XYZ file of N, CA, C and O in Angstrom:
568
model
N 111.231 83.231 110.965
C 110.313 84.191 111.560
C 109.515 83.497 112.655
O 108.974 82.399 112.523
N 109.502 84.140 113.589
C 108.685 83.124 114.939
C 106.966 83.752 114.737
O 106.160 83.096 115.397
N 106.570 84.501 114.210
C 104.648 84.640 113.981
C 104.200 84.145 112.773
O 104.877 84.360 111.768
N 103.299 83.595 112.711
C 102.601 83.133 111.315
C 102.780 84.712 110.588
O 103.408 85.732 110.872
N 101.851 84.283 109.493
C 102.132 85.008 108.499
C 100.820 86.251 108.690
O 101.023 87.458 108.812
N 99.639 85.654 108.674
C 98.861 86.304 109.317
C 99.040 87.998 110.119
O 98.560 89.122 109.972
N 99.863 87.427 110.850
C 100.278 88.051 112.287
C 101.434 89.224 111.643
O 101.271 90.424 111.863
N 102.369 88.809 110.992
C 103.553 89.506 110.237
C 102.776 90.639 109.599
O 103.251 91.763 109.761
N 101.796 90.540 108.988
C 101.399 91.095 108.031
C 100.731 92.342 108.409
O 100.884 93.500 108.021
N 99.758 91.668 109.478
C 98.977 92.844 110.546
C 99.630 93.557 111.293
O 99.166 94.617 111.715
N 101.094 93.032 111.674
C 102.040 93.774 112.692
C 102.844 95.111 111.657
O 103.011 96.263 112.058
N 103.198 94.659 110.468
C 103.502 95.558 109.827
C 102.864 96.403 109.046
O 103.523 97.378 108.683
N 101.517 96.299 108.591
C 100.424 97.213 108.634
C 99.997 98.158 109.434
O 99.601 99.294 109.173
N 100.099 97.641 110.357
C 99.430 98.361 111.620
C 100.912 99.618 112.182
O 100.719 100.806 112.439
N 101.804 99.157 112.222
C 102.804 99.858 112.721
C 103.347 101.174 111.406
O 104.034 102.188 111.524
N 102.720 100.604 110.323
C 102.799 101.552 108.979
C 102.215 103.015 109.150
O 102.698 103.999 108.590
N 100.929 103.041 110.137
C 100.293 104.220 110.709
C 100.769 105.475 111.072
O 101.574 105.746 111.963
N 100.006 106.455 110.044
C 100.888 107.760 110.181
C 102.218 107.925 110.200
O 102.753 108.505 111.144
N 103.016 107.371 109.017
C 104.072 107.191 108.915
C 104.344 107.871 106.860
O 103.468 108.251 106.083
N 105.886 107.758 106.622
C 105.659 107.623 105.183
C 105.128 106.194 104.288
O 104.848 106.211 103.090
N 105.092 105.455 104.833
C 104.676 104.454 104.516
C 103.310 104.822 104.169
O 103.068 104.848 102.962
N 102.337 105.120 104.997
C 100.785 105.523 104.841
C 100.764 106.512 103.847
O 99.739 106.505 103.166
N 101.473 107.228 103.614
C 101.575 108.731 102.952
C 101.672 107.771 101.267
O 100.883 107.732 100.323
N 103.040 107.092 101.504
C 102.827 106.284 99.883
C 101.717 105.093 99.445
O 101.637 104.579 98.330
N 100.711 104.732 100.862
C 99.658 104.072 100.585
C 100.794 102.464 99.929
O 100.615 101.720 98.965
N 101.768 102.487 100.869
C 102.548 100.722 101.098
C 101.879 100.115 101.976
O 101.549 100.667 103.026
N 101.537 98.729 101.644
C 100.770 97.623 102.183
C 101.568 96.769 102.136
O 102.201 96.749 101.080
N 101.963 95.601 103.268
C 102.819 94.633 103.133
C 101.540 93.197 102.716
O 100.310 93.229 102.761
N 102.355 92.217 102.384
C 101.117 91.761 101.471
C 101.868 90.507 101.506
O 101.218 89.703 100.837
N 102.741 90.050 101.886
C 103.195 88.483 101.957
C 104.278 88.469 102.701
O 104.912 89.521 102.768
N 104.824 87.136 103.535
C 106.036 86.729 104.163
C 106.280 85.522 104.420
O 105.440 84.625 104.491
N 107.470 85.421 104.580
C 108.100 83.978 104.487
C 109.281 83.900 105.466
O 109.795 84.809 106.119
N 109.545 82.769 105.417
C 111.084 82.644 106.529
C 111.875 83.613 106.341
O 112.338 84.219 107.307
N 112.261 84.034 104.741
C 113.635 84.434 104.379
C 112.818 86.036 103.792
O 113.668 86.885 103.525
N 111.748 86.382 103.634
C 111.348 87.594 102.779
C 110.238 87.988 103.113
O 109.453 87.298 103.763
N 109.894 89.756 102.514
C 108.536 90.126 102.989
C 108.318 90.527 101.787
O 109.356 90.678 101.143
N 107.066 90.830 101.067
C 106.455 91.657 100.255
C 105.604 92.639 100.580
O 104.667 92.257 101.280
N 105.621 94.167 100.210
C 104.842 94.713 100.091
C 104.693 95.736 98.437
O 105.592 95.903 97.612
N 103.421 96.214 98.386
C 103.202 97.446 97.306
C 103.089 98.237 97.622
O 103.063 98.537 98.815
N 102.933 99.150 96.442
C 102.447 100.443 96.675
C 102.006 100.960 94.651
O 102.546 100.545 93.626
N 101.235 101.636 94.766
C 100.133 102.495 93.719
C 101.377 103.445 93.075
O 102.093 104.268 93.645
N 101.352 103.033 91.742
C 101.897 104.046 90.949
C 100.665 105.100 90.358
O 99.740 104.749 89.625
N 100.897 106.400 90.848
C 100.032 107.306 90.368
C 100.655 108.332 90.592
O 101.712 108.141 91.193
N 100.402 109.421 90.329
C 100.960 110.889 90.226
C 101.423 111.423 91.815
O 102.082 112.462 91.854
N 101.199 110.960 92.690
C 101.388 111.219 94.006
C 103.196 110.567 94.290
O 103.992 110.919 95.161
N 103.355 109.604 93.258
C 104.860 108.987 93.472
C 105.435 109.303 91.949
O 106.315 108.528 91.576
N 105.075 110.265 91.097
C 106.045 110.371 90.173
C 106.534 111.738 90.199
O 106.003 112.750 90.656
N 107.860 111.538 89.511
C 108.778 112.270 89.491
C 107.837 113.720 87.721
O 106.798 113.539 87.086
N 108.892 114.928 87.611
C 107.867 115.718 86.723
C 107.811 114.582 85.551
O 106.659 114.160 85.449
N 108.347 114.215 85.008
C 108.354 113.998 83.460
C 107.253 112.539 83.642
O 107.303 111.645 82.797
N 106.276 112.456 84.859
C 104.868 111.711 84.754
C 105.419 110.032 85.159
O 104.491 109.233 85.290
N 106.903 109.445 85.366
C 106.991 108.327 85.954
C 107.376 108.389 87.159
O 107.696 109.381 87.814
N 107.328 106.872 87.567
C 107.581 106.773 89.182
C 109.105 107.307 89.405
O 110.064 107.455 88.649
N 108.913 107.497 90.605
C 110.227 108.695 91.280
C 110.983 107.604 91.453
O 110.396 106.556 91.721
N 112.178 107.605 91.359
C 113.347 106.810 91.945
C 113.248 106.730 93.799
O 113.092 105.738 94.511
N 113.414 108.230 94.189
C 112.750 108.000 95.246
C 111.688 107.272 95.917
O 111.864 106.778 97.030
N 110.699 107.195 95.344
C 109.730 106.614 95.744
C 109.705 104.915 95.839
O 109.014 104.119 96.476
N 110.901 104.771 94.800
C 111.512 103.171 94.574
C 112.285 102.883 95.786
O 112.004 101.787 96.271
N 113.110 103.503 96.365
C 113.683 103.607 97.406
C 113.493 103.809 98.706
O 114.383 103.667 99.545
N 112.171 104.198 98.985
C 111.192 104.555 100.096
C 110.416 102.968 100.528
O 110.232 102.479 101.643
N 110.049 102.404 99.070
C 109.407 101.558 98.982
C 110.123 100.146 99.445
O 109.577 99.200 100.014
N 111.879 100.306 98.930
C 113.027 99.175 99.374
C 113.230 99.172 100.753
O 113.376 98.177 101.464
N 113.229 100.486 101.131
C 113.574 100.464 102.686
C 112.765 100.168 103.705
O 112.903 99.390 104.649
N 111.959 100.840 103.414
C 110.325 100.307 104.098
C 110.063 98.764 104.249
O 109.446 98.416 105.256
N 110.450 97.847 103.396
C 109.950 96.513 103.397
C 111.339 95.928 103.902
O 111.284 94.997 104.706
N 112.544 96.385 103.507
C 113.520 95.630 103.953
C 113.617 95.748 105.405
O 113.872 94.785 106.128
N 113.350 97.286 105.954
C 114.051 97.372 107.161
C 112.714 96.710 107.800
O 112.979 96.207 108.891
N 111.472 96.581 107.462
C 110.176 95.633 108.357
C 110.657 94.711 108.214
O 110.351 94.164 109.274
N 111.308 93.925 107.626
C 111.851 92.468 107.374
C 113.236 92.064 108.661
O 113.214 91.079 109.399
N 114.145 92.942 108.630
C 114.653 92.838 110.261
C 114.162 92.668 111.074
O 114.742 91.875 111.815
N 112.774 93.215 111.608
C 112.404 93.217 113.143
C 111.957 91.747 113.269
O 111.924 91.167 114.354
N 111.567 91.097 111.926
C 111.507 89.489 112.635
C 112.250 88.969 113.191
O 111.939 88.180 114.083
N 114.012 89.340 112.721
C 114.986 88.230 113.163
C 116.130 89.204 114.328
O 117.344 89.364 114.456
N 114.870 89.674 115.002
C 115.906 90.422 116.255
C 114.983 90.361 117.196
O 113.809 90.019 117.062
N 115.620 90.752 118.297
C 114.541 90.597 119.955
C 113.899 91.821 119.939
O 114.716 92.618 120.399
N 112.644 92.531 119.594
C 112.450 93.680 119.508
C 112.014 94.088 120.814
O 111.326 95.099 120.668
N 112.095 93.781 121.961
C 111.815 94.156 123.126
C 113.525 95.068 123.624
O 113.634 96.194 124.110
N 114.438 94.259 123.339
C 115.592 94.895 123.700
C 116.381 95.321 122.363
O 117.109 96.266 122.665
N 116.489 95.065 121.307
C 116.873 95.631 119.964
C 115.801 96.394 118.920
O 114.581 96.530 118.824
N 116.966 96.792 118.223
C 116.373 97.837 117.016
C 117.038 97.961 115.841
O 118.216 97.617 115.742
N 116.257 98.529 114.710
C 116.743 98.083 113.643
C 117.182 99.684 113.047
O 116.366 100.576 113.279
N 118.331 100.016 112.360
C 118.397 101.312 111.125
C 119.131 100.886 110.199
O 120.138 100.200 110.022
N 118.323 101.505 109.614
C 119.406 101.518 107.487
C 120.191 102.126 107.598
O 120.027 103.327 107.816
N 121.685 101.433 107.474
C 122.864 102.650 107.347
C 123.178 102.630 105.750
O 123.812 103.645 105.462
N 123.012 102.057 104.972
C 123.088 102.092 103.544
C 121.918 101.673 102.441
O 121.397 100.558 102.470
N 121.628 102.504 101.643
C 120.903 101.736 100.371
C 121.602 102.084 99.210
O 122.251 103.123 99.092
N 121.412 100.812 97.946
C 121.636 101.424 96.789
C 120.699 100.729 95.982
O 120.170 99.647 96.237
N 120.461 101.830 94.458
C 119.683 101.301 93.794
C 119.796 101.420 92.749
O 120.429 102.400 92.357
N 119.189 100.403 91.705
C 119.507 100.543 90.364
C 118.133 100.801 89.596
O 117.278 99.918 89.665
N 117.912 101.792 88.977
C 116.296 101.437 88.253
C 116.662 101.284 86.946
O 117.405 102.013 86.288
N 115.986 100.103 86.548
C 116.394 99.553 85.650
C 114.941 99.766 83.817
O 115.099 99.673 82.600
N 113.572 100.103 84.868
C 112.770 100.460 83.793
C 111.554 101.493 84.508
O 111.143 101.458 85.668
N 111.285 102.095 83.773
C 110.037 102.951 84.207
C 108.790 102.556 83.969
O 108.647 101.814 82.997
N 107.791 102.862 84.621
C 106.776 102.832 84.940
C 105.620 104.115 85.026
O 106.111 105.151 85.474
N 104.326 104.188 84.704
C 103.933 105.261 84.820
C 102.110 105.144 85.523
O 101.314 105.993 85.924
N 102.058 103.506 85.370
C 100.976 104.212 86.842
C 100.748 102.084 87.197
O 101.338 101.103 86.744
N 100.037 102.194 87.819
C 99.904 100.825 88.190
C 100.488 100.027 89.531
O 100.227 100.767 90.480
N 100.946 99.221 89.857
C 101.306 98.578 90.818
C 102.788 98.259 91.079
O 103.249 97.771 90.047
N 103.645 98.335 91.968
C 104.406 97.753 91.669
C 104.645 96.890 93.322
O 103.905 97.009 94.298
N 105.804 96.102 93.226
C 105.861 95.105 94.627
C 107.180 95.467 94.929
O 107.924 96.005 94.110
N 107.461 95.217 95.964
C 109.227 95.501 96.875
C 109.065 94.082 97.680
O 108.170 93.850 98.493
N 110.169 93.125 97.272
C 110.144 91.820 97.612
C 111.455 91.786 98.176
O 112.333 91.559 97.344
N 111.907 91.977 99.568
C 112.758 91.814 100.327
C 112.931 90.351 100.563
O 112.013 89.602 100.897
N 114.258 89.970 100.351
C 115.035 88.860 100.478
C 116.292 88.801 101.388
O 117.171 89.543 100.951
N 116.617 88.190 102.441
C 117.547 88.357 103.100
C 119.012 87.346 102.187
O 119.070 86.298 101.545
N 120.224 88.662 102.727
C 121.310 87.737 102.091
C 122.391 87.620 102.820
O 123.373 87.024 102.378
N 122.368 88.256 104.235
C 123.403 87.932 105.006
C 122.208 88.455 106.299
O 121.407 89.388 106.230
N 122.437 87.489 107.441
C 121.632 87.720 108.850
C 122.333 87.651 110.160
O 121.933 86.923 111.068
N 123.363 88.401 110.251
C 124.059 88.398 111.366
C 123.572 89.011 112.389
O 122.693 89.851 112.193
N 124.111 88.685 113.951
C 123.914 89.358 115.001
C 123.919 90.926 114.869
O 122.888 91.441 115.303
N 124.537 91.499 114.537
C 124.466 92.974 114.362
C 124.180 94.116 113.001
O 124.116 95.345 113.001
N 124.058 93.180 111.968
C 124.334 93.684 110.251
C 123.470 92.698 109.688
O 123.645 91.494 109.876
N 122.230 93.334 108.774
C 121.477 92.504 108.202
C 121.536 93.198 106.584
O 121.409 94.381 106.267
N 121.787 91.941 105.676
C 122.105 92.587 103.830
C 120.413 91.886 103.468
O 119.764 90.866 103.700
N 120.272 93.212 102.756
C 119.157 92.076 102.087
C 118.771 93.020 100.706
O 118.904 94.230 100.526
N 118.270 92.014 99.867
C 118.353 92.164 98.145
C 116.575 92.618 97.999
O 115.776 91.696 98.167
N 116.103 93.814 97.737
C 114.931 93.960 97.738
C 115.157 94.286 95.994
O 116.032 94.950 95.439
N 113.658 93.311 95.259
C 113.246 93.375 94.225
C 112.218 94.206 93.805
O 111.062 93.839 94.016
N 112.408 95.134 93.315
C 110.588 96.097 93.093
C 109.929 95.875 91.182
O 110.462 96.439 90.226
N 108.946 95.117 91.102
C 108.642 94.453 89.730
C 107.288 95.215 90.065
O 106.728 95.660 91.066
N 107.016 95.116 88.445
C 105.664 95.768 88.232
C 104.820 94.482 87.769
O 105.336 93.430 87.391
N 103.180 94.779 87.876
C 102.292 93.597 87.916
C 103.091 92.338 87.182
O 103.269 91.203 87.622
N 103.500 92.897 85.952
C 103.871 91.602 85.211
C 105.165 90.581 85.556
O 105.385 89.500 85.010
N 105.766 91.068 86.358
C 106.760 90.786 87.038
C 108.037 91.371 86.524
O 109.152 91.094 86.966
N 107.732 92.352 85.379
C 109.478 93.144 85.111
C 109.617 94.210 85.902
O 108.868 95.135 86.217
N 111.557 93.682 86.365
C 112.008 94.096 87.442
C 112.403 95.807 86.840
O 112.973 96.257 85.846
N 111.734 96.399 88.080
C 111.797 97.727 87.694
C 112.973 98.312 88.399
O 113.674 98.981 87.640
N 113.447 98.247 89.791
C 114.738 98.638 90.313
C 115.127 97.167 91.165
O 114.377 96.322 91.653
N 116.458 97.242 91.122
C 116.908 96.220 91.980
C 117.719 96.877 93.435
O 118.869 97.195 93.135
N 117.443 97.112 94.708
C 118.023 97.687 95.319
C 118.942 96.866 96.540
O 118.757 95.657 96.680
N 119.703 97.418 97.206
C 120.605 96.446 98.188
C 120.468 97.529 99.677
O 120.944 98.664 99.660
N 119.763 96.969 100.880
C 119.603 97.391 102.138
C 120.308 96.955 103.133
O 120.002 95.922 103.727
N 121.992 98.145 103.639
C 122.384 97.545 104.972
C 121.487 98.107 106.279
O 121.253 99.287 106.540
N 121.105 97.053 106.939
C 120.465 97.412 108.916
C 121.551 96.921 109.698
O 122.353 95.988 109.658
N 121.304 97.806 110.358
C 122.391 97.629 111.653
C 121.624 97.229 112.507
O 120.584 97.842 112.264
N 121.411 96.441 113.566
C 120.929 95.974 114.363
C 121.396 96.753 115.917
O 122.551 96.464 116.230
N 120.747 97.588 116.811
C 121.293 98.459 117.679
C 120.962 97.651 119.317
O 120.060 96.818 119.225
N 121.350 97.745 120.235
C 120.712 97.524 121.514
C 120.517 98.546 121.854
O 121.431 99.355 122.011
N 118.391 99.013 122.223
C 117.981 99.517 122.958
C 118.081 100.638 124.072
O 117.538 100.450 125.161
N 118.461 101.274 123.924
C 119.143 102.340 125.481
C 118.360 102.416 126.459
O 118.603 102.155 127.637
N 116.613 103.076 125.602
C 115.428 102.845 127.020
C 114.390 102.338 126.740
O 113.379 102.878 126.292
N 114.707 100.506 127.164
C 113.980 99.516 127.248
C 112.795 100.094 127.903
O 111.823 99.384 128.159
């Protein structure tokens, strides 16, 4: 990643604005060479009827942090980033509290970025494990 961490953090906060991201109240909250973290609030605003978190909302939460995790390792003046695939596994439920989406990169090519996003609740059990393809696009109007 070429910005401190600082900087990562505020850039993807800030660009979160009036977006779904703001709507699910996701905060990115750590980064590293290879990964980003952010949360988001388990409360009735992200669960599904039967009172736990939405699968959806697990998936909102994977994409959101994975696909912010591309724009470090591309020229964002002349490139761009889209999800052409997610999948996900939820593996436990949850019904109010915190949980984290810890994007990890696992393949970083020129045009195709894989990356393994983890979503764990405070205690660290992994609640879905999901897998994010980005395509990396060139720009049309720079």
């Amino acid at each position: 990643m070429i910005m401190d961490k600082v900087k990562i953090l505020q850039y993807c906060n800030e660009f979160s604005k009036n977006t779904l991201m703001e709507t699910l109240k996701i905060e990115f909250i750590d980064a590293g060479e290879d990964f980003l973290v952010a949360k988001m609030p388990v409360n009735s605003a992200v669960h599904q009827p039967m009172g736990l978190l939405h699968g959806g909302a697990s998936v909102a939460l994977a994409e959101s942090v994975g696909s912010a995790a591309s724009h470090f390792f591309i020229d964002a003046k002349n490139q761009e980033v889209r999800g052409i695939e997610i999948s996900a596994n939820h593996l436990k439920s949850i019904r109010e509290g915190i949980v984290f989406g810890t994007a990890r990169v696992i393949h970083k090519g020129k045009s195709i970025h894989l990356w393994e996003i983890k979503i764990t609740d405070e205690a660290g059990n992994l609640i879905s494990l999901c897998k994010l393809t980005n395509m990396v696009l060139t720009k049309e109007n720079k």
